[in-house]
């Protein structure tokens, strides 16, 4: 049995194994609409009424009383959750110094968070998929393996990602994970299109600490990960104040775009533990569960 279990585990995509381990560290709170109806979660006991079917009576609970009790379940409605994980070249960046303990790339952290979120959603009975046409939202573990395979594929050759939202169902929920360092016009158009469809969601900006701190000095050559952009300076220190101001302006604009669409926005650094942003994603999407 142990050999069979080890063989089954070895067949799982490494990303899915890591995502399930991360999801296991998150203690989920209550889920659902807190009203009686079809579902798996126990809600409450109530006294049996005339007309209740005998199979609905909880005989163990009733044995402790002089009356019979019915075990009610919480009403739950499976909804669609779409994920967009930026796979552009910029997400391959990690600013960890050579020889230091390795830090994940932005893309690796975004994929891990997205799949761990999918694990939590599937466990809660939701349908999860991607925003594009390759993986429409579906329930179940088989869908997690599909998502793991797609998210494990090589990144795009483009420097910066553009969200694909044509496949998002009306009134669904969306989680976007990106560095959001490219042109914001396509993102603004995507958010407007989703808002018109009644779609709610969250945006998580994933950055490397070096992108937040700008720890560069002296002669430095800055190149985009895709190689299409390059800038050389002899005094990188002189750029720091302007860079940080531009980064703050971009974050303000991202927060404004999210607010205008009725979404939530947050930033996560790859040097920090993954549990905190996963909890934020889960809680933020739960608040958007309409």
PDB file of C-alpha atoms in Angstrom:
ATOM      1  CA  UNK A   1       0.000   0.000   0.000  1.00  0.00           C
ATOM      2  CA  UNK A   2       2.863   2.362   0.839  1.00  0.00           C
ATOM      3  CA  UNK A   3       4.538   1.675  -2.522  1.00  0.00           C
ATOM      4  CA  UNK A   4       1.241   2.356  -4.295  1.00  0.00           C
ATOM      5  CA  UNK A   5       0.784   5.622  -2.416  1.00  0.00           C
ATOM      6  CA  UNK A   6       4.329   6.727  -3.192  1.00  0.00           C
ATOM      7  CA  UNK A   7       3.834   5.850  -6.848  1.00  0.00           C
ATOM      8  CA  UNK A   8       0.617   7.855  -7.022  1.00  0.00           C
ATOM      9  CA  UNK A   9       2.271  10.843  -5.346  1.00  0.00           C
ATOM     10  CA  UNK A  10       5.221  10.736  -7.741  1.00  0.00           C
ATOM     11  CA  UNK A  11       2.813  11.007 -10.669  1.00  0.00           C
ATOM     12  CA  UNK A  12       1.432  14.318  -9.399  1.00  0.00           C
ATOM     13  CA  UNK A  13       2.838  17.547 -10.851  1.00  0.00           C
ATOM     14  CA  UNK A  14       5.340  19.015  -8.345  1.00  0.00           C
ATOM     15  CA  UNK A  15       3.441  22.306  -8.448  1.00  0.00           C
ATOM     16  CA  UNK A  16       0.252  20.580  -7.279  1.00  0.00           C
ATOM     17  CA  UNK A  17       2.089  18.841  -4.444  1.00  0.00           C
ATOM     18  CA  UNK A  18       3.542  22.169  -3.284  1.00  0.00           C
ATOM     19  CA  UNK A  19       0.164  23.908  -3.643  1.00  0.00           C
ATOM     20  CA  UNK A  20      -1.605  21.283  -1.543  1.00  0.00           C
ATOM     21  CA  UNK A  21       1.054  21.581   1.133  1.00  0.00           C
ATOM     22  CA  UNK A  22       0.603  25.345   1.185  1.00  0.00           C
ATOM     23  CA  UNK A  23      -3.197  25.047   1.242  1.00  0.00           C
ATOM     24  CA  UNK A  24      -2.939  22.657   4.206  1.00  0.00           C
ATOM     25  CA  UNK A  25      -1.351  25.438   6.271  1.00  0.00           C
ATOM     26  CA  UNK A  26      -4.412  27.646   5.836  1.00  0.00           C
ATOM     27  CA  UNK A  27      -7.250  27.250   8.313  1.00  0.00           C
ATOM     28  CA  UNK A  28     -10.396  28.043   6.387  1.00  0.00           C
ATOM     29  CA  UNK A  29     -13.254  29.772   8.114  1.00  0.00           C
ATOM     30  CA  UNK A  30     -16.965  29.249   7.595  1.00  0.00           C
ATOM     31  CA  UNK A  31     -18.112  28.957   4.047  1.00  0.00           C
ATOM     32  CA  UNK A  32     -21.429  29.457   2.373  1.00  0.00           C
ATOM     33  CA  UNK A  33     -24.513  31.573   2.702  1.00  0.00           C
ATOM     34  CA  UNK A  34     -25.557  30.436   6.190  1.00  0.00           C
ATOM     35  CA  UNK A  35     -29.036  29.305   5.189  1.00  0.00           C
ATOM     36  CA  UNK A  36     -30.578  25.874   5.080  1.00  0.00           C
ATOM     37  CA  UNK A  37     -30.445  23.908   1.855  1.00  0.00           C
ATOM     38  CA  UNK A  38     -28.470  21.365  -0.145  1.00  0.00           C
ATOM     39  CA  UNK A  39     -24.831  21.205   0.849  1.00  0.00           C
ATOM     40  CA  UNK A  40     -22.196  19.223   2.698  1.00  0.00           C
ATOM     41  CA  UNK A  41     -21.527  21.443   5.710  1.00  0.00           C
ATOM     42  CA  UNK A  42     -23.454  20.859   8.964  1.00  0.00           C
ATOM     43  CA  UNK A  43     -25.303  23.979  10.070  1.00  0.00           C
ATOM     44  CA  UNK A  44     -27.605  23.211  12.999  1.00  0.00           C
ATOM     45  CA  UNK A  45     -30.061  20.795  14.609  1.00  0.00           C
ATOM     46  CA  UNK A  46     -33.738  21.685  14.712  1.00  0.00           C
ATOM     47  CA  UNK A  47     -36.747  19.878  16.164  1.00  0.00           C
ATOM     48  CA  UNK A  48     -38.423  17.564  13.660  1.00  0.00           C
ATOM     49  CA  UNK A  49     -41.700  18.817  12.216  1.00  0.00           C
ATOM     50  CA  UNK A  50     -44.684  17.021  10.793  1.00  0.00           C
ATOM     51  CA  UNK A  51     -43.834  16.165   7.214  1.00  0.00           C
ATOM     52  CA  UNK A  52     -40.080  15.664   7.729  1.00  0.00           C
ATOM     53  CA  UNK A  53     -38.856  12.430   6.164  1.00  0.00           C
ATOM     54  CA  UNK A  54     -37.635   9.790   8.588  1.00  0.00           C
ATOM     55  CA  UNK A  55     -34.267   9.593   6.817  1.00  0.00           C
ATOM     56  CA  UNK A  56     -33.574  13.218   7.750  1.00  0.00           C
ATOM     57  CA  UNK A  57     -33.866  12.533  11.504  1.00  0.00           C
ATOM     58  CA  UNK A  58     -30.562  12.354  13.366  1.00  0.00           C
ATOM     59  CA  UNK A  59     -31.286   9.420  15.642  1.00  0.00           C
ATOM     60  CA  UNK A  60     -28.076   9.774  17.672  1.00  0.00           C
ATOM     61  CA  UNK A  61     -28.885  13.369  18.598  1.00  0.00           C
ATOM     62  CA  UNK A  62     -32.572  12.502  19.160  1.00  0.00           C
ATOM     63  CA  UNK A  63     -31.645   9.700  21.582  1.00  0.00           C
ATOM     64  CA  UNK A  64     -30.347  12.317  24.028  1.00  0.00           C
ATOM     65  CA  UNK A  65     -33.716  14.053  24.211  1.00  0.00           C
ATOM     66  CA  UNK A  66     -37.430  13.418  24.432  1.00  0.00           C
ATOM     67  CA  UNK A  67     -37.971  14.713  20.897  1.00  0.00           C
ATOM     68  CA  UNK A  68     -36.586  14.048  17.471  1.00  0.00           C
ATOM     69  CA  UNK A  69     -34.086  16.365  15.740  1.00  0.00           C
ATOM     70  CA  UNK A  70     -33.287  16.957  12.098  1.00  0.00           C
ATOM     71  CA  UNK A  71     -29.688  17.670  11.045  1.00  0.00           C
ATOM     72  CA  UNK A  72     -29.781  20.661   8.718  1.00  0.00           C
ATOM     73  CA  UNK A  73     -27.033  21.439   6.217  1.00  0.00           C
ATOM     74  CA  UNK A  74     -25.878  24.848   5.068  1.00  0.00           C
ATOM     75  CA  UNK A  75     -27.105  26.033   1.680  1.00  0.00           C
ATOM     76  CA  UNK A  76     -24.261  26.271  -0.751  1.00  0.00           C
ATOM     77  CA  UNK A  77     -24.141  27.318  -4.376  1.00  0.00           C
ATOM     78  CA  UNK A  78     -21.145  26.302  -6.426  1.00  0.00           C
ATOM     79  CA  UNK A  79     -19.814  29.320  -8.267  1.00  0.00           C
ATOM     80  CA  UNK A  80     -17.160  29.890 -10.895  1.00  0.00           C
ATOM     81  CA  UNK A  81     -13.751  31.224  -9.945  1.00  0.00           C
ATOM     82  CA  UNK A  82     -11.377  32.161 -12.775  1.00  0.00           C
ATOM     83  CA  UNK A  83      -7.620  32.592 -12.339  1.00  0.00           C
ATOM     84  CA  UNK A  84      -5.266  34.693 -14.426  1.00  0.00           C
ATOM     85  CA  UNK A  85      -1.606  34.093 -13.654  1.00  0.00           C
ATOM     86  CA  UNK A  86       0.747  36.324 -15.623  1.00  0.00           C
ATOM     87  CA  UNK A  87       3.208  34.104 -17.529  1.00  0.00           C
ATOM     88  CA  UNK A  88       5.146  36.891 -19.249  1.00  0.00           C
ATOM     89  CA  UNK A  89       8.939  37.154 -19.195  1.00  0.00           C
ATOM     90  CA  UNK A  90       8.935  39.815 -16.462  1.00  0.00           C
ATOM     91  CA  UNK A  91       7.593  37.200 -14.044  1.00  0.00           C
ATOM     92  CA  UNK A  92      10.807  35.168 -14.387  1.00  0.00           C
ATOM     93  CA  UNK A  93      12.718  37.771 -12.368  1.00  0.00           C
ATOM     94  CA  UNK A  94      14.304  37.026  -9.003  1.00  0.00           C
ATOM     95  CA  UNK A  95      16.621  39.576  -7.414  1.00  0.00           C
ATOM     96  CA  UNK A  96      18.191  37.144  -4.950  1.00  0.00           C
ATOM     97  CA  UNK A  97      21.964  37.771  -4.795  1.00  0.00           C
ATOM     98  CA  UNK A  98      24.195  35.047  -6.179  1.00  0.00           C
ATOM     99  CA  UNK A  99      25.279  32.630  -3.479  1.00  0.00           C
ATOM    100  CA  UNK A 100      22.439  33.660  -1.173  1.00  0.00           C
ATOM    101  CA  UNK A 101      19.554  31.387  -0.288  1.00  0.00           C
ATOM    102  CA  UNK A 102      17.432  31.238  -3.380  1.00  0.00           C
ATOM    103  CA  UNK A 103      14.235  33.249  -3.636  1.00  0.00           C
ATOM    104  CA  UNK A 104      11.442  32.146  -5.978  1.00  0.00           C
ATOM    105  CA  UNK A 105      10.774  34.051  -9.148  1.00  0.00           C
ATOM    106  CA  UNK A 106       7.646  36.140  -9.231  1.00  0.00           C
ATOM    107  CA  UNK A 107       6.079  33.679 -11.637  1.00  0.00           C
ATOM    108  CA  UNK A 108       6.835  30.664  -9.456  1.00  0.00           C
ATOM    109  CA  UNK A 109       5.270  32.336  -6.427  1.00  0.00           C
ATOM    110  CA  UNK A 110       2.214  33.494  -8.427  1.00  0.00           C
ATOM    111  CA  UNK A 111       1.621  29.990  -9.810  1.00  0.00           C
ATOM    112  CA  UNK A 112       1.955  28.440  -6.364  1.00  0.00           C
ATOM    113  CA  UNK A 113      -0.502  30.901  -4.835  1.00  0.00           C
ATOM    114  CA  UNK A 114      -3.005  30.492  -7.664  1.00  0.00           C
ATOM    115  CA  UNK A 115      -2.995  26.714  -7.493  1.00  0.00           C
ATOM    116  CA  UNK A 116      -3.159  26.670  -3.677  1.00  0.00           C
ATOM    117  CA  UNK A 117      -6.164  28.991  -3.942  1.00  0.00           C
ATOM    118  CA  UNK A 118      -7.697  26.570  -6.456  1.00  0.00           C
ATOM    119  CA  UNK A 119      -7.168  23.711  -3.980  1.00  0.00           C
ATOM    120  CA  UNK A 120      -9.056  25.637  -1.288  1.00  0.00           C
ATOM    121  CA  UNK A 121     -11.847  26.546  -3.683  1.00  0.00           C
ATOM    122  CA  UNK A 122     -12.297  22.988  -4.932  1.00  0.00           C
ATOM    123  CA  UNK A 123     -12.394  21.710  -1.352  1.00  0.00           C
ATOM    124  CA  UNK A 124     -15.167  24.229  -0.690  1.00  0.00           C
ATOM    125  CA  UNK A 125     -17.197  22.882  -3.609  1.00  0.00           C
ATOM    126  CA  UNK A 126     -16.484  25.673  -6.086  1.00  0.00           C
ATOM    127  CA  UNK A 127     -15.724  25.396  -9.794  1.00  0.00           C
ATOM    128  CA  UNK A 128     -12.272  26.742 -10.669  1.00  0.00           C
ATOM    129  CA  UNK A 129     -10.606  27.432 -14.005  1.00  0.00           C
ATOM    130  CA  UNK A 130      -8.531  29.913 -15.953  1.00  0.00           C
ATOM    131  CA  UNK A 131      -9.713  33.138 -17.542  1.00  0.00           C
ATOM    132  CA  UNK A 132      -8.763  31.873 -21.005  1.00  0.00           C
ATOM    133  CA  UNK A 133     -10.310  29.055 -23.068  1.00  0.00           C
ATOM    134  CA  UNK A 134      -7.898  26.269 -22.067  1.00  0.00           C
ATOM    135  CA  UNK A 135      -9.496  25.360 -18.737  1.00  0.00           C
ATOM    136  CA  UNK A 136     -13.101  26.464 -18.130  1.00  0.00           C
ATOM    137  CA  UNK A 137     -14.160  26.284 -14.469  1.00  0.00           C
ATOM    138  CA  UNK A 138     -14.919  22.754 -13.264  1.00  0.00           C
ATOM    139  CA  UNK A 139     -15.101  21.096  -9.831  1.00  0.00           C
ATOM    140  CA  UNK A 140     -13.039  18.233  -8.536  1.00  0.00           C
ATOM    141  CA  UNK A 141      -9.500  17.015  -8.149  1.00  0.00           C
ATOM    142  CA  UNK A 142      -9.104  16.182 -11.828  1.00  0.00           C
ATOM    143  CA  UNK A 143      -9.448  19.904 -12.537  1.00  0.00           C
ATOM    144  CA  UNK A 144      -6.600  20.641 -10.130  1.00  0.00           C
ATOM    145  CA  UNK A 145      -4.319  18.348 -12.097  1.00  0.00           C
ATOM    146  CA  UNK A 146      -5.367  20.070 -15.320  1.00  0.00           C
ATOM    147  CA  UNK A 147      -4.612  23.489 -13.834  1.00  0.00           C
ATOM    148  CA  UNK A 148      -1.278  22.284 -12.453  1.00  0.00           C
ATOM    149  CA  UNK A 149      -0.241  21.063 -15.878  1.00  0.00           C
ATOM    150  CA  UNK A 150      -1.193  24.318 -17.586  1.00  0.00           C
ATOM    151  CA  UNK A 151       0.394  26.532 -14.940  1.00  0.00           C
ATOM    152  CA  UNK A 152       3.618  24.535 -15.089  1.00  0.00           C
ATOM    153  CA  UNK A 153       4.181  25.329 -18.762  1.00  0.00           C
ATOM    154  CA  UNK A 154       6.915  27.696 -19.934  1.00  0.00           C
ATOM    155  CA  UNK A 155       6.353  31.434 -19.737  1.00  0.00           C
ATOM    156  CA  UNK A 156       5.408  33.658 -22.649  1.00  0.00           C
ATOM    157  CA  UNK A 157       8.134  35.387 -24.642  1.00  0.00           C
ATOM    158  CA  UNK A 158       6.418  38.760 -24.199  1.00  0.00           C
ATOM    159  CA  UNK A 159       7.973  41.138 -21.694  1.00  0.00           C
ATOM    160  CA  UNK A 160       4.699  41.928 -19.903  1.00  0.00           C
ATOM    161  CA  UNK A 161       1.420  40.044 -19.636  1.00  0.00           C
ATOM    162  CA  UNK A 162      -2.036  41.054 -20.830  1.00  0.00           C
ATOM    163  CA  UNK A 163      -5.040  39.465 -19.079  1.00  0.00           C
ATOM    164  CA  UNK A 164      -7.256  37.279 -21.268  1.00  0.00           C
ATOM    165  CA  UNK A 165     -10.820  37.517 -19.959  1.00  0.00           C
ATOM    166  CA  UNK A 166     -13.032  36.496 -22.887  1.00  0.00           C
ATOM    167  CA  UNK A 167     -13.834  33.167 -21.221  1.00  0.00           C
ATOM    168  CA  UNK A 168     -14.966  34.588 -17.877  1.00  0.00           C
ATOM    169  CA  UNK A 169     -18.589  33.778 -17.081  1.00  0.00           C
ATOM    170  CA  UNK A 170     -20.981  36.558 -16.028  1.00  0.00           C
ATOM    171  CA  UNK A 171     -21.188  37.116 -12.265  1.00  0.00           C
ATOM    172  CA  UNK A 172     -18.152  34.909 -11.649  1.00  0.00           C
ATOM    173  CA  UNK A 173     -15.163  35.801  -9.488  1.00  0.00           C
ATOM    174  CA  UNK A 174     -11.638  36.384 -10.770  1.00  0.00           C
ATOM    175  CA  UNK A 175      -8.204  36.408  -9.158  1.00  0.00           C
ATOM    176  CA  UNK A 176      -5.419  38.121 -11.131  1.00  0.00           C
ATOM    177  CA  UNK A 177      -1.801  37.549 -10.106  1.00  0.00           C
ATOM    178  CA  UNK A 178       0.846  39.617 -11.874  1.00  0.00           C
ATOM    179  CA  UNK A 179       3.554  42.184 -11.318  1.00  0.00           C
ATOM    180  CA  UNK A 180       1.374  44.644 -13.275  1.00  0.00           C
ATOM    181  CA  UNK A 181       4.491  46.431 -14.547  1.00  0.00           C
ATOM    182  CA  UNK A 182       3.450  46.628 -18.193  1.00  0.00           C
ATOM    183  CA  UNK A 183       1.102  48.980 -20.012  1.00  0.00           C
ATOM    184  CA  UNK A 184      -1.990  49.383 -17.851  1.00  0.00           C
ATOM    185  CA  UNK A 185      -4.366  50.196 -20.711  1.00  0.00           C
ATOM    186  CA  UNK A 186      -5.156  46.497 -21.490  1.00  0.00           C
ATOM    187  CA  UNK A 187      -5.737  45.832 -17.803  1.00  0.00           C
ATOM    188  CA  UNK A 188      -8.076  48.803 -17.559  1.00  0.00           C
ATOM    189  CA  UNK A 189     -10.029  47.551 -20.588  1.00  0.00           C
ATOM    190  CA  UNK A 190     -10.223  44.030 -19.133  1.00  0.00           C
ATOM    191  CA  UNK A 191     -11.523  45.305 -15.795  1.00  0.00           C
ATOM    192  CA  UNK A 192     -14.151  47.429 -17.538  1.00  0.00           C
ATOM    193  CA  UNK A 193     -15.310  44.447 -19.609  1.00  0.00           C
ATOM    194  CA  UNK A 194     -15.537  42.254 -16.514  1.00  0.00           C
ATOM    195  CA  UNK A 195     -17.417  44.910 -14.545  1.00  0.00           C
ATOM    196  CA  UNK A 196     -19.984  45.084 -17.364  1.00  0.00           C
ATOM    197  CA  UNK A 197     -20.553  41.329 -16.857  1.00  0.00           C
ATOM    198  CA  UNK A 198     -21.038  41.692 -13.115  1.00  0.00           C
ATOM    199  CA  UNK A 199     -17.722  39.972 -12.384  1.00  0.00           C
ATOM    200  CA  UNK A 200     -16.025  40.690  -9.061  1.00  0.00           C
ATOM    201  CA  UNK A 201     -12.485  39.887  -8.111  1.00  0.00           C
ATOM    202  CA  UNK A 202      -9.082  40.604  -6.641  1.00  0.00           C
ATOM    203  CA  UNK A 203      -5.709  41.719  -7.975  1.00  0.00           C
ATOM    204  CA  UNK A 204      -2.508  40.583  -6.274  1.00  0.00           C
ATOM    205  CA  UNK A 205       0.661  42.350  -7.381  1.00  0.00           C
ATOM    206  CA  UNK A 206       3.644  40.033  -6.930  1.00  0.00           C
ATOM    207  CA  UNK A 207       7.008  41.813  -6.731  1.00  0.00           C
ATOM    208  CA  UNK A 208      10.563  40.854  -5.867  1.00  0.00           C
ATOM    209  CA  UNK A 209      12.013  42.812  -2.916  1.00  0.00           C
ATOM    210  CA  UNK A 210      14.679  44.264  -5.231  1.00  0.00           C
ATOM    211  CA  UNK A 211      11.908  45.875  -7.278  1.00  0.00           C
ATOM    212  CA  UNK A 212      10.573  47.495  -4.138  1.00  0.00           C
ATOM    213  CA  UNK A 213      13.876  48.571  -2.617  1.00  0.00           C
ATOM    214  CA  UNK A 214      15.982  49.399  -5.720  1.00  0.00           C
ATOM    215  CA  UNK A 215      19.316  48.330  -4.150  1.00  0.00           C
ATOM    216  CA  UNK A 216      21.473  49.388  -7.111  1.00  0.00           C
ATOM    217  CA  UNK A 217      24.583  51.575  -7.079  1.00  0.00           C
ATOM    218  CA  UNK A 218      27.088  52.924  -9.586  1.00  0.00           C
ATOM    219  CA  UNK A 219      27.268  51.710 -13.155  1.00  0.00           C
ATOM    220  CA  UNK A 220      24.323  49.441 -13.847  1.00  0.00           C
ATOM    221  CA  UNK A 221      22.675  48.019 -16.956  1.00  0.00           C
ATOM    222  CA  UNK A 222      18.946  47.451 -16.607  1.00  0.00           C
ATOM    223  CA  UNK A 223      17.386  44.997 -19.080  1.00  0.00           C
ATOM    224  CA  UNK A 224      13.870  43.636 -19.343  1.00  0.00           C
ATOM    225  CA  UNK A 225      13.615  39.863 -18.938  1.00  0.00           C
ATOM    226  CA  UNK A 226      12.539  39.516 -22.556  1.00  0.00           C
ATOM    227  CA  UNK A 227      15.460  41.629 -23.773  1.00  0.00           C
ATOM    228  CA  UNK A 228      13.384  44.227 -25.596  1.00  0.00           C
ATOM    229  CA  UNK A 229      14.250  47.071 -23.208  1.00  0.00           C
ATOM    230  CA  UNK A 230      17.675  48.165 -21.976  1.00  0.00           C
ATOM    231  CA  UNK A 231      19.037  51.157 -20.088  1.00  0.00           C
ATOM    232  CA  UNK A 232      22.579  51.838 -18.886  1.00  0.00           C
ATOM    233  CA  UNK A 233      23.477  54.346 -16.206  1.00  0.00           C
ATOM    234  CA  UNK A 234      26.706  55.265 -14.409  1.00  0.00           C
ATOM    235  CA  UNK A 235      24.866  56.469 -11.312  1.00  0.00           C
ATOM    236  CA  UNK A 236      22.066  54.095 -10.429  1.00  0.00           C
ATOM    237  CA  UNK A 237      21.794  55.800  -7.035  1.00  0.00           C
ATOM    238  CA  UNK A 238      20.468  58.918  -8.773  1.00  0.00           C
ATOM    239  CA  UNK A 239      17.546  56.938 -10.224  1.00  0.00           C
ATOM    240  CA  UNK A 240      16.321  55.513  -6.946  1.00  0.00           C
ATOM    241  CA  UNK A 241      14.089  58.393  -5.828  1.00  0.00           C
ATOM    242  CA  UNK A 242      12.471  58.733  -9.257  1.00  0.00           C
ATOM    243  CA  UNK A 243      11.991  54.972  -9.558  1.00  0.00           C
ATOM    244  CA  UNK A 244      10.322  54.685  -6.155  1.00  0.00           C
ATOM    245  CA  UNK A 245       8.055  57.625  -6.970  1.00  0.00           C
ATOM    246  CA  UNK A 246       7.003  55.981 -10.236  1.00  0.00           C
ATOM    247  CA  UNK A 247       6.381  52.686  -8.466  1.00  0.00           C
ATOM    248  CA  UNK A 248       4.203  54.432  -5.871  1.00  0.00           C
ATOM    249  CA  UNK A 249       2.269  56.194  -8.642  1.00  0.00           C
ATOM    250  CA  UNK A 250       1.670  52.878 -10.396  1.00  0.00           C
ATOM    251  CA  UNK A 251       0.431  51.265  -7.209  1.00  0.00           C
ATOM    252  CA  UNK A 252      -1.938  54.168  -6.616  1.00  0.00           C
ATOM    253  CA  UNK A 253      -3.290  53.749 -10.125  1.00  0.00           C
ATOM    254  CA  UNK A 254      -3.711  49.997  -9.683  1.00  0.00           C
ATOM    255  CA  UNK A 255      -5.603  50.584  -6.455  1.00  0.00           C
ATOM    256  CA  UNK A 256      -7.770  53.125  -8.274  1.00  0.00           C
ATOM    257  CA  UNK A 257      -8.544  50.724 -11.118  1.00  0.00           C
ATOM    258  CA  UNK A 258      -9.458  47.997  -8.647  1.00  0.00           C
ATOM    259  CA  UNK A 259     -11.631  50.350  -6.620  1.00  0.00           C
ATOM    260  CA  UNK A 260     -13.458  51.599  -9.730  1.00  0.00           C
ATOM    261  CA  UNK A 261     -14.282  47.994 -10.698  1.00  0.00           C
ATOM    262  CA  UNK A 262     -15.378  47.105  -7.163  1.00  0.00           C
ATOM    263  CA  UNK A 263     -12.352  44.828  -6.756  1.00  0.00           C
ATOM    264  CA  UNK A 264      -9.668  44.551  -4.085  1.00  0.00           C
ATOM    265  CA  UNK A 265      -5.928  45.062  -4.552  1.00  0.00           C
ATOM    266  CA  UNK A 266      -2.864  44.027  -2.549  1.00  0.00           C
ATOM    267  CA  UNK A 267       0.899  43.632  -3.021  1.00  0.00           C
ATOM    268  CA  UNK A 268       3.018  40.632  -2.046  1.00  0.00           C
ATOM    269  CA  UNK A 269       6.828  40.344  -1.997  1.00  0.00           C
ATOM    270  CA  UNK A 270       8.452  37.032  -2.870  1.00  0.00           C
ATOM    271  CA  UNK A 271      10.790  37.396   0.114  1.00  0.00           C
ATOM    272  CA  UNK A 272       7.809  36.983   2.453  1.00  0.00           C
ATOM    273  CA  UNK A 273       5.965  33.729   3.328  1.00  0.00           C
ATOM    274  CA  UNK A 274       3.233  32.617   0.920  1.00  0.00           C
ATOM    275  CA  UNK A 275       0.624  31.890   3.604  1.00  0.00           C
ATOM    276  CA  UNK A 276      -0.276  35.550   4.165  1.00  0.00           C
ATOM    277  CA  UNK A 277      -1.221  36.384   0.552  1.00  0.00           C
ATOM    278  CA  UNK A 278      -3.055  33.055   0.223  1.00  0.00           C
ATOM    279  CA  UNK A 279      -5.188  33.908   3.250  1.00  0.00           C
ATOM    280  CA  UNK A 280      -5.818  37.355   1.792  1.00  0.00           C
ATOM    281  CA  UNK A 281      -6.865  35.922  -1.587  1.00  0.00           C
ATOM    282  CA  UNK A 282      -9.201  33.440   0.052  1.00  0.00           C
ATOM    283  CA  UNK A 283     -10.809  35.995   2.371  1.00  0.00           C
ATOM    284  CA  UNK A 284     -11.111  38.652  -0.346  1.00  0.00           C
ATOM    285  CA  UNK A 285     -12.827  36.282  -2.768  1.00  0.00           C
ATOM    286  CA  UNK A 286     -15.130  34.998  -0.036  1.00  0.00           C
ATOM    287  CA  UNK A 287     -16.271  38.548   0.622  1.00  0.00           C
ATOM    288  CA  UNK A 288     -17.039  38.788  -3.083  1.00  0.00           C
ATOM    289  CA  UNK A 289     -19.115  35.610  -3.064  1.00  0.00           C
ATOM    290  CA  UNK A 290     -22.449  36.920  -4.277  1.00  0.00           C
TER     291      UNK A 290
END
